[in-house]
Amino acid sequence: MAKSPKEEELKKASYNLLLANRRRVGKYQYTIPSPQTYPYQWLWDSCFHAIILAYFSTDDSKRELLSLISKQFEDGLIPHMIYWEKSEAINIKWGKDGTSSITQPPMLAYAVWQIYKKDKDLNFLKEIYPNIFRFYNYLLTDRDPRGHHLSGIINPDESGEDNSPRFDIPLSLPPDQTLDESTKKRVALVEKHIACDFRIKDCMRNFFWVKDVPFNAILIENLKNMENIAGVLNLHKDVSFFNKAQNLMKKAMRDLMFEDGIFWPTYGRDYKRIKVKTWAIFAPLFAKIYSKSEAEKLINNHLLAPREFLMKYPVPTVSGDEPSYDPDGFWRGPIWMATNWFIFRGLLNYGFYEIAQKIKQASFDLIIKNGFREHFNPETGEGQGAENFTWGTLIVDMMEEVNN
Ligand code: GLC
């Protein structure tokens, strides 16, 4: 199906936004999520940018990712923020070596694989492989010190959903907290990490230690991409390493997170379940972790349930029947384009085209109505937060998928 003129226009506007938000420092080129609000380079944002830029110029996608890995830590961690240039737009600065020193959902291998699928450039795969190998190996080892096959996060910001109610219990905050209260707690965590000298095994995980559902589901999907990349590079040992790691992780998610048809995040060393319904319950669709019949039930009982996730505009990040639900709250109800994209991709994995198409259409309508805003009220469709925010460009991938 050909794209409509409005779709063509939005594709062009998406590219223009990525170009307008492009920055260069020395030999590095990257894209900032929003000039007014987010003036640095962010990890999963850059992966989204790379995925979308690949529709226009795989060279630019590669440059985005090469900038991102340039600040990799010795232990393999890739930081979630790189402060390339000074800015007054954000007043929290944490971490070391010009970076935040914590990480974010590991979408790198997925982005690399999308680029490779478009231009079959083996040299780029060879160039980036050692860095991404070290990153995933770090997440599978340092972030899993007891070998239980789930990767832990040490700060809510590592989930990419800074203030999600999934983290209220581990942070000891009530559902009706203010953003300020949560920010204070998250910044205090960073201070503790600095005091730990960033040692994870015996220190950092003593304060906040969550096995999150999207983080682990995204990791599993990316390990599949690592398996594919290693295959193209004829690295047979790595192929089996990444294959085995995926299977062990899928089993661990079942053993430690699955209850009542849903994967729940856990906290602490004894895997206490956090039964708060957010979009995270759909994230395993992205890595095909639910069986088809489990997925069907999940969709009927939750995604399409009017008191939960079926709102005028889908998909709210928090279920309407949660006490923390707030259609204007930061990560506490509004729609983000990246979460819509993960759910869209997840639904397609199982052949649920019609619902996927509805999510694509709602995302499209929201952007047409409001422009590239950071998030949107699921009841009124009103745009909120940062302006000229790049995540809306993920609509390009949704449109290409539906039209092909
Ligand atoms: C906010 C989001 C985070 C994102 C960053 C830059 O902090 O919660 O996921 O990476 O903004 O867009």
PDB file of C-alpha atoms in Angstrom, residues 173-403:
ATOM      1  CA  LEU A 173       7.341   6.319  47.690  1.00  0.00           C
ATOM      2  CA  PRO A 174       3.516   6.474  47.763  1.00  0.00           C
ATOM      3  CA  PRO A 175       1.483   6.296  44.517  1.00  0.00           C
ATOM      4  CA  ASP A 176       0.548   9.996  44.821  1.00  0.00           C
ATOM      5  CA  GLN A 177       4.105  11.335  45.051  1.00  0.00           C
ATOM      6  CA  THR A 178       5.358  14.459  43.301  1.00  0.00           C
ATOM      7  CA  LEU A 179       7.991  14.402  40.555  1.00  0.00           C
ATOM      8  CA  ASP A 180      10.242  16.348  42.865  1.00  0.00           C
ATOM      9  CA  GLU A 181      10.106  13.642  45.553  1.00  0.00           C
ATOM     10  CA  SER A 182      11.025  10.970  43.035  1.00  0.00           C
ATOM     11  CA  THR A 183      13.831  13.038  41.509  1.00  0.00           C
ATOM     12  CA  LYS A 184      15.365  13.587  44.960  1.00  0.00           C
ATOM     13  CA  LYS A 185      15.418   9.836  45.595  1.00  0.00           C
ATOM     14  CA  ARG A 186      16.928   9.091  42.191  1.00  0.00           C
ATOM     15  CA  VAL A 187      19.622  11.715  42.578  1.00  0.00           C
ATOM     16  CA  ALA A 188      20.385  10.396  46.080  1.00  0.00           C
ATOM     17  CA  LEU A 189      20.943   6.976  44.515  1.00  0.00           C
ATOM     18  CA  VAL A 190      23.516   8.444  42.169  1.00  0.00           C
ATOM     19  CA  GLU A 191      25.309  10.005  45.087  1.00  0.00           C
ATOM     20  CA  LYS A 192      25.453   6.618  46.764  1.00  0.00           C
ATOM     21  CA  HIS A 193      26.872   5.134  43.566  1.00  0.00           C
ATOM     22  CA  ILE A 194      29.594   7.738  43.531  1.00  0.00           C
ATOM     23  CA  ALA A 195      30.391   6.817  47.139  1.00  0.00           C
ATOM     24  CA  CYS A 196      30.541   3.166  45.982  1.00  0.00           C
ATOM     25  CA  ASP A 197      33.079   4.229  43.391  1.00  0.00           C
ATOM     26  CA  PHE A 198      30.676   2.586  40.898  1.00  0.00           C
ATOM     27  CA  ARG A 199      31.381  -0.950  42.103  1.00  0.00           C
ATOM     28  CA  ILE A 200      28.293  -2.932  41.327  1.00  0.00           C
ATOM     29  CA  LYS A 201      28.825  -6.327  42.904  1.00  0.00           C
ATOM     30  CA  ASP A 202      29.402  -5.379  46.524  1.00  0.00           C
ATOM     31  CA  CYS A 203      27.944  -1.901  46.660  1.00  0.00           C
ATOM     32  CA  MET A 204      25.682  -0.282  44.078  1.00  0.00           C
ATOM     33  CA  ARG A 205      23.016  -2.962  44.098  1.00  0.00           C
ATOM     34  CA  ASN A 206      22.531  -2.587  47.856  1.00  0.00           C
ATOM     35  CA  PHE A 207      20.276   0.421  47.369  1.00  0.00           C
ATOM     36  CA  PHE A 208      18.029  -0.201  44.381  1.00  0.00           C
ATOM     37  CA  TRP A 209      18.067  -3.545  42.599  1.00  0.00           C
ATOM     38  CA  VAL A 210      15.218  -4.240  40.194  1.00  0.00           C
ATOM     39  CA  LYS A 211      14.827  -6.916  37.532  1.00  0.00           C
ATOM     40  CA  ASP A 212      12.626  -4.982  35.175  1.00  0.00           C
ATOM     41  CA  VAL A 213      10.422  -6.534  32.527  1.00  0.00           C
ATOM     42  CA  PRO A 214      11.033  -4.229  29.532  1.00  0.00           C
ATOM     43  CA  PHE A 215      14.785  -4.060  30.229  1.00  0.00           C
ATOM     44  CA  ASN A 216      15.077  -7.857  30.225  1.00  0.00           C
ATOM     45  CA  ALA A 217      12.676  -8.373  27.303  1.00  0.00           C
ATOM     46  CA  ILE A 218      14.587  -5.781  25.271  1.00  0.00           C
ATOM     47  CA  LEU A 219      17.845  -7.460  26.254  1.00  0.00           C
ATOM     48  CA  ILE A 220      16.562 -10.844  25.046  1.00  0.00           C
ATOM     49  CA  GLU A 221      15.469  -9.413  21.686  1.00  0.00           C
ATOM     50  CA  ASN A 222      18.856  -7.737  21.335  1.00  0.00           C
ATOM     51  CA  LEU A 223      20.667 -10.979  22.158  1.00  0.00           C
ATOM     52  CA  LYS A 224      18.795 -12.456  19.203  1.00  0.00           C
ATOM     53  CA  ASN A 225      20.183  -9.615  17.088  1.00  0.00           C
ATOM     54  CA  MET A 226      23.654 -10.287  18.524  1.00  0.00           C
ATOM     55  CA  GLU A 227      23.252 -13.935  17.526  1.00  0.00           C
ATOM     56  CA  ASN A 228      22.394 -12.816  13.968  1.00  0.00           C
ATOM     57  CA  ILE A 229      25.311 -10.389  13.831  1.00  0.00           C
ATOM     58  CA  ALA A 230      27.766 -12.994  15.156  1.00  0.00           C
ATOM     59  CA  GLY A 231      26.395 -15.406  12.528  1.00  0.00           C
ATOM     60  CA  VAL A 232      27.111 -12.999   9.672  1.00  0.00           C
ATOM     61  CA  LEU A 233      30.620 -12.532  11.065  1.00  0.00           C
ATOM     62  CA  ASN A 234      31.114 -16.316  11.304  1.00  0.00           C
ATOM     63  CA  LEU A 235      31.766 -16.165  15.031  1.00  0.00           C
ATOM     64  CA  HIS A 236      30.312 -19.555  15.839  1.00  0.00           C
ATOM     65  CA  LYS A 237      31.208 -19.583  19.528  1.00  0.00           C
ATOM     66  CA  ASP A 238      29.465 -16.245  19.994  1.00  0.00           C
ATOM     67  CA  VAL A 239      26.416 -17.457  18.094  1.00  0.00           C
ATOM     68  CA  SER A 240      25.911 -20.239  20.613  1.00  0.00           C
ATOM     69  CA  PHE A 241      26.775 -17.955  23.539  1.00  0.00           C
ATOM     70  CA  PHE A 242      24.019 -15.504  22.581  1.00  0.00           C
ATOM     71  CA  ASN A 243      21.573 -18.224  21.707  1.00  0.00           C
ATOM     72  CA  LYS A 244      22.041 -19.936  25.044  1.00  0.00           C
ATOM     73  CA  ALA A 245      21.807 -16.660  26.955  1.00  0.00           C
ATOM     74  CA  GLN A 246      18.417 -15.883  25.372  1.00  0.00           C
ATOM     75  CA  ASN A 247      16.996 -19.254  26.309  1.00  0.00           C
ATOM     76  CA  LEU A 248      18.266 -19.061  29.877  1.00  0.00           C
ATOM     77  CA  MET A 249      16.821 -15.585  30.257  1.00  0.00           C
ATOM     78  CA  LYS A 250      13.431 -16.574  28.856  1.00  0.00           C
ATOM     79  CA  LYS A 251      13.264 -19.434  31.309  1.00  0.00           C
ATOM     80  CA  ALA A 252      14.315 -17.175  34.202  1.00  0.00           C
ATOM     81  CA  MET A 253      11.606 -14.677  33.285  1.00  0.00           C
ATOM     82  CA  ARG A 254       9.057 -17.502  33.475  1.00  0.00           C
ATOM     83  CA  ASP A 255      10.425 -18.874  36.739  1.00  0.00           C
ATOM     84  CA  LEU A 256      10.864 -15.593  38.574  1.00  0.00           C
ATOM     85  CA  MET A 257       8.452 -13.082  37.044  1.00  0.00           C
ATOM     86  CA  PHE A 258       5.419 -14.887  35.630  1.00  0.00           C
ATOM     87  CA  GLU A 259       2.152 -14.984  37.574  1.00  0.00           C
ATOM     88  CA  ASP A 260      -1.537 -14.746  36.568  1.00  0.00           C
ATOM     89  CA  GLY A 261      -0.626 -14.577  32.883  1.00  0.00           C
ATOM     90  CA  ILE A 262       1.630 -11.538  33.327  1.00  0.00           C
ATOM     91  CA  PHE A 263       5.387 -10.946  33.647  1.00  0.00           C
ATOM     92  CA  TRP A 264       6.005  -8.680  36.666  1.00  0.00           C
ATOM     93  CA  PRO A 265       9.196  -6.848  37.605  1.00  0.00           C
ATOM     94  CA  THR A 266      10.891  -7.936  40.832  1.00  0.00           C
ATOM     95  CA  TYR A 267      12.980  -6.132  43.411  1.00  0.00           C
ATOM     96  CA  GLY A 268      15.547  -7.073  45.982  1.00  0.00           C
ATOM     97  CA  ARG A 269      17.685 -10.166  46.013  1.00  0.00           C
ATOM     98  CA  ASP A 270      14.713 -12.407  46.807  1.00  0.00           C
ATOM     99  CA  TYR A 271      12.685 -11.412  43.729  1.00  0.00           C
ATOM    100  CA  LYS A 272       9.681  -9.799  45.367  1.00  0.00           C
ATOM    101  CA  ARG A 273       7.125  -9.107  42.627  1.00  0.00           C
ATOM    102  CA  ILE A 274       6.008  -5.592  41.852  1.00  0.00           C
ATOM    103  CA  LYS A 275       2.417  -6.038  40.763  1.00  0.00           C
ATOM    104  CA  VAL A 276       1.782  -2.643  39.277  1.00  0.00           C
ATOM    105  CA  LYS A 277       0.137  -2.672  35.860  1.00  0.00           C
ATOM    106  CA  THR A 278       2.032  -0.508  33.399  1.00  0.00           C
ATOM    107  CA  TRP A 279       2.691  -0.902  29.649  1.00  0.00           C
ATOM    108  CA  ALA A 280       5.590  -3.119  30.811  1.00  0.00           C
ATOM    109  CA  ILE A 281       3.242  -6.099  30.884  1.00  0.00           C
ATOM    110  CA  PHE A 282       3.156  -5.878  27.056  1.00  0.00           C
ATOM    111  CA  ALA A 283       6.921  -5.480  26.598  1.00  0.00           C
ATOM    112  CA  PRO A 284       7.594  -9.261  26.423  1.00  0.00           C
ATOM    113  CA  LEU A 285       5.547  -9.321  23.183  1.00  0.00           C
ATOM    114  CA  PHE A 286       8.478  -7.466  21.610  1.00  0.00           C
ATOM    115  CA  ALA A 287      10.746 -10.483  22.251  1.00  0.00           C
ATOM    116  CA  LYS A 288       7.984 -13.066  21.682  1.00  0.00           C
ATOM    117  CA  ILE A 289       8.177 -14.354  25.235  1.00  0.00           C
ATOM    118  CA  TYR A 290       4.439 -14.907  25.756  1.00  0.00           C
ATOM    119  CA  SER A 291       2.940 -17.895  23.937  1.00  0.00           C
ATOM    120  CA  LYS A 292       0.290 -17.057  21.337  1.00  0.00           C
ATOM    121  CA  SER A 293      -2.571 -18.024  23.660  1.00  0.00           C
ATOM    122  CA  GLU A 294      -1.031 -16.081  26.568  1.00  0.00           C
ATOM    123  CA  ALA A 295      -0.664 -13.085  24.279  1.00  0.00           C
ATOM    124  CA  GLU A 296      -4.289 -13.343  23.200  1.00  0.00           C
ATOM    125  CA  LYS A 297      -5.491 -13.371  26.802  1.00  0.00           C
ATOM    126  CA  LEU A 298      -3.196 -10.514  27.774  1.00  0.00           C
ATOM    127  CA  ILE A 299      -4.547  -8.391  24.943  1.00  0.00           C
ATOM    128  CA  ASN A 300      -8.207  -9.162  25.606  1.00  0.00           C
ATOM    129  CA  ASN A 301      -7.989  -8.882  29.378  1.00  0.00           C
ATOM    130  CA  HIS A 302      -5.779  -5.799  29.590  1.00  0.00           C
ATOM    131  CA  LEU A 303      -4.879  -3.975  26.355  1.00  0.00           C
ATOM    132  CA  LEU A 304      -8.524  -3.938  25.261  1.00  0.00           C
ATOM    133  CA  ALA A 305     -10.038  -3.497  28.735  1.00  0.00           C
ATOM    134  CA  PRO A 306     -11.755  -0.083  29.042  1.00  0.00           C
ATOM    135  CA  ARG A 307     -10.845   0.456  32.698  1.00  0.00           C
ATOM    136  CA  GLU A 308      -7.225  -0.432  32.005  1.00  0.00           C
ATOM    137  CA  PHE A 309      -5.364   0.318  28.762  1.00  0.00           C
ATOM    138  CA  LEU A 310      -8.211   0.961  26.316  1.00  0.00           C
ATOM    139  CA  MET A 311      -8.528   4.731  26.361  1.00  0.00           C
ATOM    140  CA  LYS A 312      -9.563   7.264  23.776  1.00  0.00           C
ATOM    141  CA  TYR A 313      -5.933   7.344  22.623  1.00  0.00           C
ATOM    142  CA  PRO A 314      -3.871   4.163  23.085  1.00  0.00           C
ATOM    143  CA  VAL A 315      -1.661   3.154  24.823  1.00  0.00           C
ATOM    144  CA  PRO A 316      -1.373   4.804  28.249  1.00  0.00           C
ATOM    145  CA  THR A 317       1.847   3.891  30.067  1.00  0.00           C
ATOM    146  CA  VAL A 318      -0.077   3.076  33.259  1.00  0.00           C
ATOM    147  CA  SER A 319      -3.361   1.181  33.579  1.00  0.00           C
ATOM    148  CA  GLY A 320      -6.382   3.389  34.332  1.00  0.00           C
ATOM    149  CA  ASP A 321      -7.271   1.327  37.409  1.00  0.00           C
ATOM    150  CA  GLU A 322      -3.920   1.845  39.178  1.00  0.00           C
ATOM    151  CA  PRO A 323      -3.950   4.318  42.099  1.00  0.00           C
ATOM    152  CA  SER A 324      -0.853   5.952  40.590  1.00  0.00           C
ATOM    153  CA  TYR A 325      -2.527   6.545  37.198  1.00  0.00           C
ATOM    154  CA  ASP A 326      -2.287  10.211  36.232  1.00  0.00           C
ATOM    155  CA  PRO A 327      -2.897  11.206  32.589  1.00  0.00           C
ATOM    156  CA  ASP A 328      -0.625  14.220  33.058  1.00  0.00           C
ATOM    157  CA  GLY A 329       2.071  12.565  35.213  1.00  0.00           C
ATOM    158  CA  PHE A 330       5.618  11.920  34.048  1.00  0.00           C
ATOM    159  CA  TRP A 331       5.692   8.217  33.049  1.00  0.00           C
ATOM    160  CA  ARG A 332       2.554   7.743  35.161  1.00  0.00           C
ATOM    161  CA  GLY A 333      -0.124   7.565  32.478  1.00  0.00           C
ATOM    162  CA  PRO A 334       0.625   9.531  29.295  1.00  0.00           C
ATOM    163  CA  ILE A 335       1.475   7.917  25.972  1.00  0.00           C
ATOM    164  CA  TRP A 336       5.103   7.900  24.836  1.00  0.00           C
ATOM    165  CA  MET A 337       5.848   7.118  21.197  1.00  0.00           C
ATOM    166  CA  ALA A 338       8.603   4.633  22.024  1.00  0.00           C
ATOM    167  CA  THR A 339       6.329   2.507  24.206  1.00  0.00           C
ATOM    168  CA  ASN A 340       3.684   2.578  21.466  1.00  0.00           C
ATOM    169  CA  TRP A 341       6.365   1.453  19.008  1.00  0.00           C
ATOM    170  CA  PHE A 342       7.456  -1.476  21.225  1.00  0.00           C
ATOM    171  CA  ILE A 343       3.841  -2.604  21.611  1.00  0.00           C
ATOM    172  CA  PHE A 344       3.187  -2.156  17.871  1.00  0.00           C
ATOM    173  CA  ARG A 345       6.216  -4.306  17.010  1.00  0.00           C
ATOM    174  CA  GLY A 346       5.227  -6.835  19.672  1.00  0.00           C
ATOM    175  CA  LEU A 347       1.706  -7.208  18.277  1.00  0.00           C
ATOM    176  CA  LEU A 348       3.056  -7.775  14.777  1.00  0.00           C
ATOM    177  CA  ASN A 349       5.217 -10.630  16.104  1.00  0.00           C
ATOM    178  CA  TYR A 350       2.007 -12.553  16.756  1.00  0.00           C
ATOM    179  CA  GLY A 351       0.097 -11.406  13.689  1.00  0.00           C
ATOM    180  CA  PHE A 352      -2.277  -9.058  15.556  1.00  0.00           C
ATOM    181  CA  TYR A 353      -2.297  -6.661  12.596  1.00  0.00           C
ATOM    182  CA  GLU A 354      -5.563  -4.933  13.265  1.00  0.00           C
ATOM    183  CA  ILE A 355      -4.693  -3.764  16.779  1.00  0.00           C
ATOM    184  CA  ALA A 356      -1.161  -2.871  15.673  1.00  0.00           C
ATOM    185  CA  GLN A 357      -2.637  -0.764  12.892  1.00  0.00           C
ATOM    186  CA  LYS A 358      -4.909   1.028  15.417  1.00  0.00           C
ATOM    187  CA  ILE A 359      -1.902   1.918  17.564  1.00  0.00           C
ATOM    188  CA  LYS A 360      -0.045   3.195  14.520  1.00  0.00           C
ATOM    189  CA  GLN A 361      -3.059   5.284  13.511  1.00  0.00           C
ATOM    190  CA  ALA A 362      -3.507   6.760  17.007  1.00  0.00           C
ATOM    191  CA  SER A 363       0.212   7.599  17.141  1.00  0.00           C
ATOM    192  CA  PHE A 364      -0.036   9.245  13.729  1.00  0.00           C
ATOM    193  CA  ASP A 365      -3.106  11.278  14.734  1.00  0.00           C
ATOM    194  CA  LEU A 366      -1.469  12.459  17.959  1.00  0.00           C
ATOM    195  CA  ILE A 367       1.578  13.752  16.113  1.00  0.00           C
ATOM    196  CA  ILE A 368      -0.500  15.409  13.388  1.00  0.00           C
ATOM    197  CA  LYS A 369      -2.603  17.097  16.073  1.00  0.00           C
ATOM    198  CA  ASN A 370       0.210  18.218  18.389  1.00  0.00           C
ATOM    199  CA  GLY A 371       3.525  18.006  16.559  1.00  0.00           C
ATOM    200  CA  PHE A 372       6.526  16.151  17.964  1.00  0.00           C
ATOM    201  CA  ARG A 373       5.790  16.369  21.677  1.00  0.00           C
ATOM    202  CA  GLU A 374       7.348  14.209  24.396  1.00  0.00           C
ATOM    203  CA  HIS A 375       4.149  12.563  25.601  1.00  0.00           C
ATOM    204  CA  PHE A 376       0.385  12.787  25.205  1.00  0.00           C
ATOM    205  CA  ASN A 377      -2.661  12.685  27.463  1.00  0.00           C
ATOM    206  CA  PRO A 378      -4.478   9.389  26.657  1.00  0.00           C
ATOM    207  CA  GLU A 379      -7.898  10.844  27.494  1.00  0.00           C
ATOM    208  CA  THR A 380      -7.763  14.156  25.632  1.00  0.00           C
ATOM    209  CA  GLY A 381      -4.917  13.590  23.154  1.00  0.00           C
ATOM    210  CA  GLU A 382      -3.243  16.797  24.323  1.00  0.00           C
ATOM    211  CA  GLY A 383       0.538  17.046  23.737  1.00  0.00           C
ATOM    212  CA  GLN A 384       2.739  17.442  26.817  1.00  0.00           C
ATOM    213  CA  GLY A 385       6.363  17.852  27.863  1.00  0.00           C
ATOM    214  CA  ALA A 386       9.330  18.565  25.607  1.00  0.00           C
ATOM    215  CA  GLU A 387       8.888  20.019  22.134  1.00  0.00           C
ATOM    216  CA  ASN A 388      10.664  18.981  18.954  1.00  0.00           C
ATOM    217  CA  PHE A 389      11.100  15.635  20.662  1.00  0.00           C
ATOM    218  CA  THR A 390      12.531  12.940  18.406  1.00  0.00           C
ATOM    219  CA  TRP A 391      10.680   9.816  19.563  1.00  0.00           C
ATOM    220  CA  GLY A 392       7.725  10.703  17.333  1.00  0.00           C
ATOM    221  CA  THR A 393       9.964   9.904  14.363  1.00  0.00           C
ATOM    222  CA  LEU A 394       9.437   6.210  15.217  1.00  0.00           C
ATOM    223  CA  ILE A 395       6.168   6.689  13.325  1.00  0.00           C
ATOM    224  CA  VAL A 396       8.286   6.322  10.159  1.00  0.00           C
ATOM    225  CA  ASP A 397       9.097   2.712  11.071  1.00  0.00           C
ATOM    226  CA  MET A 398       5.438   2.016  11.887  1.00  0.00           C
ATOM    227  CA  MET A 399       4.269   3.502   8.582  1.00  0.00           C
ATOM    228  CA  GLU A 400       6.870   1.606   6.539  1.00  0.00           C
ATOM    229  CA  GLU A 401       5.938  -1.639   8.262  1.00  0.00           C
ATOM    230  CA  VAL A 402       2.198  -1.248   7.734  1.00  0.00           C
ATOM    231  CA  ASN A 403       2.606  -0.152   4.111  1.00  0.00           C
TER     232      ASN A 403
END
